[in-house]
Amino acid sequence: MYITTTIAYVNARPHLGYALELVQADVLARHHRRRGEPVRFQTGTDDNSLKSVLAAEAEGVPVRELVDRNAAAFEGLRETLDLSFDSFVRTSAQPRHRAGVERIWQAVGHDLYRRHYEGLYCVGCEQFYPQGPCPDGHAAPLQHVSEENWFFRLSTYQDALSDLIRSGRLRIEPAARRNEVLAFVEAGLEDISVSRSAARARGWGIPVPGDPSQVVYVWWDALANYITALEGGDYDRWWVDEPRKVHVMGKGVIRFHAVYWPAMLLSAGEPLPTEIFVHDYVTAGGRKISKSAGGGADPVALVDAYGVDAVRWWLLREVPRVGDVDFTEERLVARADEDLANGLGNLVNRVATMVHRFLDGHVPPAGERLVEVRVDEALDAFDFRRAAGEVWRIVEEANRYVERTRPWKQSRAGQEASLGTLVAACRELAVHLEPFLPTAAARVAAAVGGERLPRPEPLFGRLAPAGAHG
RNA sequence: GGGGCGGUAGCUCAGCCGGUCAGAGCAUCGGACUCAUAAUCCGUGGGUCGUGGGUUCAAGUCCCACCCGCCCUACCA
């Protein structure tokens, strides 16, 4: 499986919504790796945005400096969030990206033409609008732009795109998003502008091949990353031969991924992605997360305060498949205490303690399996919350099993049987948990690993109430 | 304006093709237990399933209209 996240703009530091996307993709990547499937998990940053230019100007630092600094913050999420991506794209820094963008541009040449364009451009959205103000409420006023640009014959691909989506060759999940895209496509597509004047872009970006007065539209540039990062030996393996190519993204950029991008690929004669998964947004305390406001929505600060397991767990266990979700530190803490401390941590601790107390730490042979869990189908439906719930059934069943068998009242033989079952359940739990909480899974595995268990220690303490920490 | 998605117990939400679908978790209350991180397990209470119609032997579950929230898209002067 080739799995990608969107590449983030680097005009600001990463926020919790982007962490959601990364963690979801990470779960898919780890899950499929665990099943022995080849996986390439790729993320990165979109450096070539005019936003970055403006953010740098506002700060009074060179663009390159701001972009490099913020890109490093995004790449640093690998450690912060326990991510397992194999590849990190930097669209401004990698020659292969630029070469790839140029190659695709030329391959699409038969669908490109020059046209005069006039419109109101919102730098915040990197989009044109027929009239103001910008619907997202970006502060910067719309710029009246009048220039000649390169246009792409998107209108030619309306039927092909419709067919692609209806036939399921391009699967869009959840279905609501699929319907949305179909409605957009079948309402009629117009050609789109795919370049900007180099002057207006302050020279930042990738020049249009053969036309130095223009730079490639940032979205074209950005979308291309999914294959330019493969230029060289990886391309055939991951874009031509790989049966599953999954793009993960937020709902705000579906059109680019489900319409423009496939159309570009069709025009260029390239293979297409197979799946598009769209997540909704995280709000913080009932408000939309703004990139500038860190507040309670800074994933790095949250991990510092509560630990990576608590943050990942909240993102996976609490975020519904459809619909925005509101984040508060109270909810994160409540979920972590209930599930990680009281549920998982306490289970492992009580099991290990009993093994020590009744069996001198020696692990008896595994007995019956307590419960079958089905994370596969939940993850195939990109339902992370349900998948996490499936894993958790082991915790619930194991706790019930303890109450049912009461090892402290059993004979030696009974204790060996019940604790053998329980240790085996905890070990299986660690395996299933790995894609979701790699750190926690390793600790569980260590606590119930070996012929003789280590001295038990609490795995997860209770978290301080929100706001009470220093 | 067009399209889409939500509106189900105090809170967060499951409920696919109509007939144990009126549920889960948390919170509340009661009980059990003592291996464990004042953890765990069992049970109780609580909802006219947004509103009004319709189809059907039977509708949160299908159809229509409307109200509320959100998203996408487009703007008729």
Coordinates of C-alpha atoms (C1' of nucleotides) in Angstrom, one line a residue:
Chain A
M1 CA 0.0 0.0 0.0
Y2 CA 1.2 3.4 -0.9
I3 CA -0.2 5.9 1.5
T4 CA 0.2 9.6 1.5
T5 CA -1.0 12.5 3.6
T6 CA -1.3 16.0 2.1
I7 CA 1.8 18.0 2.3
A8 CA 1.4 20.9 4.6
Y9 CA 1.9 24.6 4.0
V10 CA 4.8 25.7 6.1
N11 CA 3.7 29.3 6.8
A12 CA 2.9 28.2 10.4
R13 CA 3.6 25.4 12.8
P14 CA 1.6 22.2 12.7
H15 CA -1.7 22.0 14.5
L16 CA -3.8 19.2 15.9
G17 CA -5.9 18.8 12.8
Y18 CA -2.9 17.9 10.8
A19 CA -1.7 15.6 13.6
L20 CA -5.0 13.8 13.1
E21 CA -4.2 13.2 9.4
L22 CA -0.7 12.0 10.2
V23 CA -1.8 9.6 12.9
Q24 CA -4.6 8.2 10.8
A25 CA -2.2 7.5 7.9
D26 CA 0.3 6.1 10.4
V27 CA -2.2 3.6 11.7
L28 CA -2.9 2.4 8.2
A29 CA 0.8 2.1 7.4
R30 CA 1.6 0.2 10.6
H31 CA -1.4 -2.0 10.3
H32 CA -0.6 -3.1 6.8
R33 CA 3.1 -3.5 7.6
R34 CA 2.2 -5.7 10.5
R35 CA 0.2 -7.9 8.2
G36 CA 3.4 -8.3 6.1
E37 CA 2.3 -6.2 3.2
P38 CA 4.7 -3.8 1.6
V39 CA 4.0 -0.3 2.6
R40 CA 5.3 3.1 1.7
F41 CA 4.1 5.9 3.9
Q42 CA 4.8 9.4 2.7
T43 CA 4.2 12.9 4.0
G44 CA 6.0 16.2 3.7
T45 CA 5.7 19.9 3.3
D46 CA 4.5 22.2 0.5
D47 CA 7.1 24.9 0.5
N48 CA 6.1 26.7 -2.7
S49 CA 3.2 28.6 -1.5
L50 CA 2.8 32.3 -1.8
K51 CA 1.6 32.2 1.8
S52 CA 5.1 31.3 2.9
V53 CA 6.4 34.3 1.0
L54 CA 4.0 36.6 2.8
A55 CA 4.6 35.0 6.2
A56 CA 8.3 35.5 5.8
E57 CA 7.8 39.1 4.7
A58 CA 5.7 39.7 7.7
E59 CA 8.3 38.3 10.0
G60 CA 11.1 40.0 8.2
V61 CA 13.1 36.8 7.5
P62 CA 14.1 35.3 4.2
V63 CA 11.6 32.9 2.7
R64 CA 14.1 30.1 2.7
E65 CA 14.7 30.5 6.4
L66 CA 11.1 30.5 7.4
V67 CA 10.3 27.6 5.2
D68 CA 13.2 25.5 6.5
R69 CA 12.4 26.3 10.0
N70 CA 8.7 25.4 9.8
A71 CA 9.4 22.3 7.6
A72 CA 11.7 21.1 10.4
A73 CA 8.8 21.4 12.9
F74 CA 6.6 19.3 10.7
E75 CA 9.3 16.7 10.1
G76 CA 9.9 16.7 13.9
L77 CA 6.4 15.3 14.4
R78 CA 7.9 11.9 13.5
E79 CA 9.3 11.7 16.9
T80 CA 6.6 13.7 18.7
L81 CA 3.8 11.5 17.4
D82 CA 5.6 8.2 16.9
L83 CA 5.0 8.4 13.1
S84 CA 6.5 5.8 10.8
F85 CA 6.6 7.5 7.5
D86 CA 9.2 6.3 5.1
S87 CA 9.5 9.4 3.0
F88 CA 9.3 13.1 3.7
V89 CA 8.9 15.4 0.7
R90 CA 10.1 18.9 0.6
T91 CA 8.8 20.5 -2.6
S92 CA 11.2 23.4 -2.6
A93 CA 14.3 21.4 -1.7
Q94 CA 14.3 18.3 -3.8
P95 CA 15.5 18.4 -7.3
R96 CA 13.5 15.3 -8.2
H97 CA 10.3 17.2 -7.3
R98 CA 11.1 20.0 -9.7
A99 CA 12.1 17.6 -12.4
G100 CA 9.0 15.6 -11.9
V101 CA 6.7 18.7 -12.0
E102 CA 8.3 19.7 -15.3
R103 CA 8.0 16.3 -16.7
I104 CA 4.3 16.2 -15.9
W105 CA 3.8 19.7 -17.3
Q106 CA 5.2 18.6 -20.6
A107 CA 3.2 15.4 -20.6
V108 CA 0.0 17.4 -20.2
G109 CA 1.1 20.0 -22.8
H110 CA -1.6 19.0 -25.2
D111 CA -4.2 20.2 -22.7
L112 CA -2.6 23.5 -21.9
Y113 CA -3.2 26.9 -23.5
R114 CA -2.7 30.5 -22.6
R115 CA -5.5 32.7 -21.7
H116 CA -6.1 36.1 -20.2
Y117 CA -7.6 36.0 -16.8
E118 CA -9.0 38.5 -14.4
G119 CA -10.3 37.8 -11.0
L120 CA -10.0 38.3 -7.3
Y121 CA -7.4 36.1 -5.7
C122 CA -7.3 35.1 -2.0
V123 CA -3.7 34.4 -1.0
G124 CA -5.0 32.7 2.1
C125 CA -6.9 30.1 0.1
E126 CA -4.5 30.2 -2.9
Q127 CA -7.7 30.4 -5.1
F128 CA -9.6 32.7 -7.3
Y129 CA -13.1 33.9 -6.4
P130 CA -15.7 35.6 -8.6
Q131 CA -16.2 38.2 -6.0
G132 CA -15.2 38.9 -2.4
P133 CA -15.0 38.6 0.3
C134 CA -13.1 35.4 0.9
P135 CA -15.5 32.8 2.2
D136 CA -13.0 31.6 4.8
G137 CA -12.6 35.0 6.2
H138 CA -8.9 35.3 5.6
A139 CA -7.8 38.7 6.7
A140 CA -5.8 39.8 3.7
P141 CA -8.0 41.5 1.2
L142 CA -8.6 39.8 -2.2
Q143 CA -6.2 40.9 -4.8
H144 CA -7.5 42.0 -8.1
V145 CA -5.4 40.1 -10.6
S146 CA -5.3 40.6 -14.3
E147 CA -2.8 38.6 -16.2
E148 CA -2.2 35.9 -18.8
N149 CA -2.0 32.4 -17.4
W150 CA -1.7 28.8 -18.6
F151 CA -5.0 27.0 -18.5
F152 CA -5.7 23.3 -18.3
R153 CA -8.6 21.7 -20.2
L154 CA -10.3 20.3 -17.2
S155 CA -13.7 20.4 -19.0
T156 CA -12.5 17.7 -21.3
Y157 CA -12.4 15.2 -18.5
Q158 CA -15.8 15.6 -17.0
D159 CA -17.2 12.3 -18.3
A160 CA -14.0 10.4 -17.6
L161 CA -13.9 11.6 -14.0
S162 CA -17.6 10.8 -13.4
D163 CA -17.1 7.4 -14.7
L164 CA -14.0 6.8 -12.7
I165 CA -15.8 7.7 -9.5
R166 CA -19.1 5.9 -10.3
S167 CA -17.3 2.7 -11.3
G168 CA -15.3 2.7 -8.0
R169 CA -12.0 2.7 -9.8
L170 CA -11.4 5.8 -7.7
R171 CA -12.9 5.1 -4.3
I172 CA -13.8 8.1 -2.2
E173 CA -14.6 7.6 1.4
P174 CA -16.7 8.4 3.2
A175 CA -19.6 8.0 0.7
A176 CA -20.8 11.5 1.6
R177 CA -17.7 12.9 0.1
R178 CA -18.0 10.8 -3.0
N179 CA -21.4 12.2 -3.5
E180 CA -20.2 15.7 -3.1
V181 CA -17.4 15.2 -5.7
L182 CA -19.8 13.6 -8.1
A183 CA -22.2 16.5 -7.7
F184 CA -19.4 18.9 -8.4
V185 CA -18.1 17.1 -11.4
E186 CA -21.5 16.4 -13.0
A187 CA -22.6 20.0 -12.6
G188 CA -20.1 20.8 -15.2
L189 CA -16.3 21.5 -15.1
E190 CA -14.6 24.5 -16.4
D191 CA -11.0 24.9 -17.4
I192 CA -8.7 25.9 -14.6
S193 CA -5.7 28.3 -14.4
V194 CA -2.6 26.4 -13.6
S195 CA 0.1 29.0 -13.5
R196 CA 0.8 32.4 -11.9
S197 CA 2.9 35.3 -13.0
A198 CA 6.4 34.9 -11.7
A199 CA 6.4 38.5 -10.7
R200 CA 3.3 38.2 -8.5
A201 CA 4.8 35.0 -6.9
R202 CA 7.9 37.0 -6.1
G203 CA 9.8 34.4 -8.1
W204 CA 9.0 31.7 -5.5
G205 CA 7.9 28.5 -7.1
I206 CA 8.7 26.3 -10.0
P207 CA 9.0 28.1 -13.4
V208 CA 6.8 26.9 -16.2
P209 CA 8.9 25.0 -18.6
G210 CA 9.6 27.2 -21.6
D211 CA 7.9 30.2 -20.0
P212 CA 10.0 31.9 -17.4
S213 CA 7.4 34.6 -16.9
Q214 CA 5.1 32.1 -15.1
V215 CA 5.4 29.8 -12.2
V216 CA 3.5 26.6 -11.8
Y217 CA 0.3 27.0 -9.7
V218 CA 1.1 25.8 -6.2
W219 CA -1.6 23.2 -6.2
W220 CA -0.4 21.6 -9.4
D221 CA 3.0 21.6 -7.9
A222 CA 1.8 20.2 -4.6
L223 CA -0.3 17.4 -6.0
A224 CA 2.5 16.3 -8.1
N225 CA 4.5 15.4 -5.0
Y226 CA 2.6 12.1 -4.8
I227 CA 4.5 10.9 -7.8
T228 CA 7.5 13.1 -8.0
A229 CA 8.7 11.8 -4.7
L230 CA 8.9 8.4 -6.5
E231 CA 10.9 9.6 -9.4
G232 CA 13.7 7.1 -10.0
G233 CA 13.6 3.5 -8.9
D234 CA 10.5 3.7 -6.8
Y235 CA 8.1 5.0 -9.4
D236 CA 7.2 1.7 -11.1
R237 CA 7.0 -0.1 -7.8
W238 CA 4.7 2.3 -6.1
W239 CA 2.7 4.1 -8.7
V240 CA 2.5 1.6 -11.6
D241 CA 2.5 -1.8 -9.9
E242 CA 1.1 -1.1 -6.5
P243 CA -2.6 -2.1 -6.3
R244 CA -3.5 0.3 -3.5
K245 CA -2.6 4.0 -3.6
V246 CA -4.3 5.9 -0.8
H247 CA -4.4 9.6 -0.4
V248 CA -5.5 10.9 3.1
M249 CA -6.6 14.5 3.4
G250 CA -8.9 17.0 5.1
K251 CA -12.3 17.8 3.6
G252 CA -11.2 21.2 2.4
V253 CA -9.0 19.9 -0.3
I254 CA -11.1 17.1 -1.9
R255 CA -11.7 18.9 -5.1
F256 CA -8.0 19.2 -5.8
H257 CA -7.4 15.5 -5.1
A258 CA -10.6 14.0 -6.5
V259 CA -11.0 16.2 -9.5
Y260 CA -8.0 18.2 -10.6
W261 CA -5.4 15.6 -9.7
P262 CA -7.0 12.6 -11.5
A263 CA -7.6 14.8 -14.5
M264 CA -4.0 15.8 -14.6
L265 CA -3.0 12.2 -14.4
L266 CA -5.4 11.2 -17.1
S267 CA -4.1 13.9 -19.4
A268 CA -0.5 12.9 -18.7
G269 CA -1.3 9.2 -19.3
E270 CA -0.3 8.3 -15.8
P271 CA -1.9 5.7 -13.5
L272 CA -4.3 7.0 -11.0
P273 CA -4.6 6.7 -7.2
T274 CA -7.1 4.1 -6.1
E275 CA -8.5 5.5 -2.9
I276 CA -9.1 8.9 -1.3
F277 CA -10.0 9.1 2.3
V278 CA -11.3 12.4 3.7
H279 CA -11.3 13.3 7.3
D280 CA -13.3 16.2 8.8
Y281 CA -12.0 18.9 11.0
V282 CA -10.9 19.2 14.6
T283 CA -12.2 22.2 16.5
A284 CA -10.7 23.3 19.8
G285 CA -13.1 24.3 22.5
G286 CA -15.8 24.9 19.9
R287 CA -13.7 27.1 17.7
K288 CA -12.0 26.5 14.4
I289 CA -8.3 25.9 14.9
S290 CA -6.4 28.8 13.4
K291 CA -2.9 28.1 12.4
S292 CA -1.5 31.1 14.3
A293 CA -3.2 30.4 17.6
G294 CA -1.4 27.5 19.3
G295 CA -3.5 27.4 22.4
G296 CA -4.8 23.9 23.3
A297 CA -4.3 22.7 19.7
D298 CA -0.6 22.5 19.5
P299 CA 0.2 18.8 19.2
V300 CA 3.8 19.2 20.4
A301 CA 2.6 21.0 23.6
L302 CA -0.1 18.4 24.1
V303 CA 2.4 15.5 23.8
D304 CA 4.7 17.3 26.2
A305 CA 1.9 17.7 28.7
Y306 CA 0.1 14.4 28.4
G307 CA 2.3 12.0 26.4
V308 CA 2.1 10.6 22.9
D309 CA -0.1 7.7 23.8
A310 CA -2.8 10.0 25.3
V311 CA -2.8 12.2 22.3
R312 CA -2.8 9.5 19.7
W313 CA -5.5 7.6 21.6
W314 CA -7.7 10.6 21.7
L315 CA -7.3 11.2 18.0
L316 CA -8.1 7.6 17.2
R317 CA -10.7 6.7 19.7
E318 CA -12.7 9.9 19.9
V319 CA -12.8 11.2 16.4
P320 CA -15.8 10.0 14.4
R321 CA -15.5 8.9 10.8
V322 CA -17.9 11.6 9.7
G323 CA -18.3 15.0 11.2
D324 CA -16.2 17.6 12.9
V325 CA -15.0 16.8 16.4
D326 CA -14.4 19.2 19.2
F327 CA -11.2 18.8 21.2
T328 CA -10.7 19.8 24.7
E329 CA -8.0 18.9 27.1
E330 CA -10.7 17.6 29.5
R331 CA -11.8 15.1 27.0
L332 CA -8.3 14.0 26.3
V333 CA -7.6 13.5 29.9
A334 CA -10.9 11.7 30.6
R335 CA -10.3 9.3 27.7
A336 CA -6.7 8.6 28.7
D337 CA -7.5 8.0 32.4
E338 CA -10.5 5.8 31.6
D339 CA -9.0 3.8 28.9
L340 CA -5.2 3.8 29.3
A341 CA -4.8 4.0 33.1
N342 CA -8.0 2.3 34.4
G343 CA -8.5 0.0 31.5
L344 CA -5.3 -1.1 29.8
G345 CA -2.7 -0.2 32.4
N346 CA -4.6 -1.6 35.3
L347 CA -5.3 -4.8 33.4
V348 CA -1.7 -5.5 32.6
N349 CA -0.7 -4.5 36.1
R350 CA -3.2 -6.8 37.9
V351 CA -2.3 -9.7 35.6
A352 CA 1.4 -9.3 36.1
T353 CA 0.9 -9.0 39.8
M354 CA -1.1 -12.2 40.0
V355 CA 1.5 -14.1 38.0
H356 CA 4.1 -13.0 40.5
R357 CA 2.0 -13.6 43.6
F358 CA 0.6 -16.9 42.7
L359 CA 3.1 -18.4 40.2
D360 CA 6.3 -16.7 41.3
G361 CA 6.4 -14.8 38.1
H362 CA 6.5 -17.8 35.8
V363 CA 4.3 -17.6 32.8
P364 CA 2.0 -20.6 32.3
P365 CA 1.2 -21.9 28.9
A366 CA -1.3 -20.0 26.9
G367 CA -4.9 -21.3 27.1
E368 CA -8.0 -20.4 25.2
R369 CA -8.2 -17.2 23.3
L370 CA -10.5 -14.8 24.9
V371 CA -11.9 -12.8 22.0
E372 CA -11.5 -12.4 18.2
V373 CA -11.0 -8.8 17.2
R374 CA -11.7 -7.5 13.7
V375 CA -9.7 -4.4 13.1
D376 CA -9.2 -5.2 9.4
E377 CA -12.6 -4.4 8.2
A378 CA -12.9 -1.3 10.3
L379 CA -9.6 0.0 8.9
D380 CA -10.6 -0.9 5.4
A381 CA -13.6 1.4 5.9
F382 CA -11.2 4.0 7.3
D383 CA -13.2 3.9 10.6
F384 CA -10.4 4.4 13.1
R385 CA -12.7 4.8 16.0
R386 CA -14.4 1.5 15.4
A387 CA -11.0 -0.2 14.8
A388 CA -9.7 1.2 18.1
G389 CA -12.9 -0.1 19.8
E390 CA -12.2 -3.5 18.4
V391 CA -8.8 -3.6 19.9
W392 CA -10.2 -2.5 23.2
R393 CA -12.6 -5.4 23.3
I394 CA -9.6 -7.4 24.5
V395 CA -9.1 -5.2 27.4
E396 CA -12.8 -5.4 28.3
E397 CA -13.0 -9.2 27.9
A398 CA -9.8 -9.7 29.9
N399 CA -11.0 -7.7 32.8
R400 CA -14.3 -9.6 32.8
Y401 CA -12.4 -12.8 32.6
V402 CA -10.5 -11.9 35.8
E403 CA -13.7 -11.3 37.6
R404 CA -15.2 -14.5 36.3
T405 CA -12.3 -16.8 37.2
R406 CA -11.1 -15.0 40.3
P407 CA -7.6 -16.4 40.2
W408 CA -7.1 -15.5 43.9
K409 CA -9.6 -18.1 44.8
Q410 CA -8.5 -20.8 42.5
S411 CA -6.3 -23.8 43.0
R412 CA -2.8 -23.8 41.6
A413 CA -4.0 -25.6 38.5
G414 CA -6.8 -23.1 38.0
Q415 CA -4.5 -20.2 38.4
E416 CA -2.1 -21.6 35.8
A417 CA -5.0 -22.0 33.4
S418 CA -6.6 -18.6 33.9
L419 CA -3.3 -16.6 34.1
G420 CA -2.0 -18.4 31.0
T421 CA -5.1 -17.2 29.2
L422 CA -4.7 -13.7 30.6
V423 CA -1.0 -13.3 29.8
A424 CA -1.7 -14.6 26.3
A425 CA -4.5 -12.0 25.9
C426 CA -2.2 -9.2 27.0
R427 CA 0.4 -10.3 24.6
E428 CA -2.1 -10.4 21.8
L429 CA -3.3 -7.0 22.9
A430 CA 0.2 -5.6 22.5
V431 CA 0.3 -6.9 19.0
H432 CA -3.0 -5.4 17.9
L433 CA -2.3 -2.2 19.7
E434 CA 0.9 -1.5 17.9
P435 CA -0.5 0.4 14.9
F436 CA -2.5 2.6 17.2
L437 CA -0.2 3.2 20.2
P438 CA 3.3 1.9 19.3
T439 CA 4.9 3.2 22.5
A440 CA 2.2 1.8 24.7
A441 CA 2.2 -1.5 22.9
A442 CA 5.9 -1.9 23.4
R443 CA 5.5 -1.2 27.1
V444 CA 2.7 -3.8 27.4
A445 CA 4.8 -6.3 25.5
A446 CA 7.7 -5.7 27.8
A447 CA 5.5 -6.1 30.9
V448 CA 4.1 -9.4 29.9
G449 CA 7.0 -10.7 27.9
G450 CA 9.4 -13.6 28.6
E451 CA 9.2 -16.8 30.5
R452 CA 9.3 -14.9 33.8
L453 CA 7.6 -11.6 34.0
P454 CA 9.5 -8.5 35.2
R455 CA 8.3 -6.9 38.4
P456 CA 5.1 -5.2 37.6
E457 CA 4.9 -1.4 37.6
P458 CA 2.0 0.8 36.6
L459 CA 2.1 1.5 32.9
F460 CA 0.0 4.6 32.8
G461 CA -0.5 7.0 35.6
R462 CA -3.6 9.3 35.8
L463 CA -3.1 12.5 34.0
A464 CA -3.4 15.8 35.8
P465 CA -6.6 17.6 35.1
A466 CA -6.4 20.1 32.3
G467 CA -4.9 23.3 33.3
A468 CA -3.5 21.9 36.5
H469 CA -0.1 21.0 35.1
G470 CA 2.8 23.4 35.1
Chain B
rG1 C1' -29.9 29.5 -5.2
rG2 C1' -28.2 24.2 -6.0
rG3 C1' -26.1 19.8 -3.7
rG4 C1' -24.5 17.0 0.7
rC5 C1' -24.1 15.6 5.9
rG6 C1' -25.8 15.7 10.8
rG7 C1' -30.2 16.6 14.5
rU8 C1' -31.2 9.2 18.8
rA9 C1' -30.8 8.8 27.0
rG10 C1' -27.4 14.7 31.1
rC11 C1' -22.7 14.2 27.7
rU12 C1' -20.1 11.7 23.3
rC13 C1' -22.1 8.8 19.9
rA14 C1' -23.7 3.1 17.4
rG15 C1' -27.9 1.8 14.8
rC16 C1' -26.0 -1.3 6.8
rC17 C1' -30.5 -3.3 2.6
rG18 C1' -37.7 -1.2 7.1
rG19 C1' -39.9 -6.0 11.4
rU20 C1' -35.9 -8.0 19.6
rC21 C1' -33.5 -0.9 17.0
rA22 C1' -34.9 1.7 21.2
rG23 C1' -28.7 0.7 22.1
rA24 C1' -23.1 1.5 23.8
rG25 C1' -19.6 4.3 26.6
rC26 C1' -19.2 8.2 30.2
rA27 C1' -21.9 10.6 34.2
rU28 C1' -25.9 9.2 38.4
rC29 C1' -27.6 5.5 41.8
rG30 C1' -27.4 0.4 44.0
rG31 C1' -24.7 -4.1 44.6
rA32 C1' -20.2 -7.5 44.2
rC33 C1' -15.1 -8.2 44.8
rU34 C1' -10.1 -7.4 46.7
rC35 C1' -5.5 -9.6 42.0
rA36 C1' -4.9 -4.3 40.5
rU37 C1' -3.3 2.5 39.5
rA38 C1' -9.7 4.6 45.5
rA39 C1' -8.7 0.5 39.9
rU40 C1' -12.4 -3.9 38.2
rC41 C1' -17.1 -6.5 37.6
rC42 C1' -22.7 -6.7 37.8
rG43 C1' -27.3 -4.2 37.9
rU44 C1' -30.8 0.4 38.0
rG45 C1' -32.8 4.9 36.3
rG46 C1' -33.4 8.0 32.0
rG47 C1' -35.0 9.1 25.4
rU48 C1' -42.7 11.0 22.0
rC49 C1' -35.1 8.5 18.0
rG50 C1' -35.6 17.6 15.3
rU51 C1' -41.2 18.9 13.6
rG52 C1' -45.5 17.7 10.6
rG53 C1' -47.5 14.6 7.0
rG54 C1' -47.3 10.1 3.8
rU55 C1' -46.2 4.8 2.0
rU56 C1' -46.5 0.0 4.7
rC57 C1' -49.3 -5.5 8.1
rA58 C1' -44.8 -2.9 10.3
rA59 C1' -40.4 3.3 10.1
rG60 C1' -34.9 6.5 13.9
rU61 C1' -34.7 2.9 9.5
rC62 C1' -38.3 4.7 2.9
rC63 C1' -41.0 9.4 0.5
rC64 C1' -42.5 14.8 0.9
rA65 C1' -42.4 19.5 3.5
rC66 C1' -40.4 22.4 7.3
rC67 C1' -37.0 23.9 11.5
rC68 C1' -31.9 23.9 13.5
rG69 C1' -26.4 23.1 12.9
rC70 C1' -22.4 22.3 9.6
rC71 C1' -19.9 21.5 4.8
rC72 C1' -19.3 21.9 -0.5
rU73 C1' -20.8 24.9 -4.6
rA74 C1' -22.9 29.0 -7.2
rC75 C1' -24.2 33.6 -7.1
rC76 C1' -30.1 35.3 -10.3
rA77 C1' -30.0 42.4 -9.6

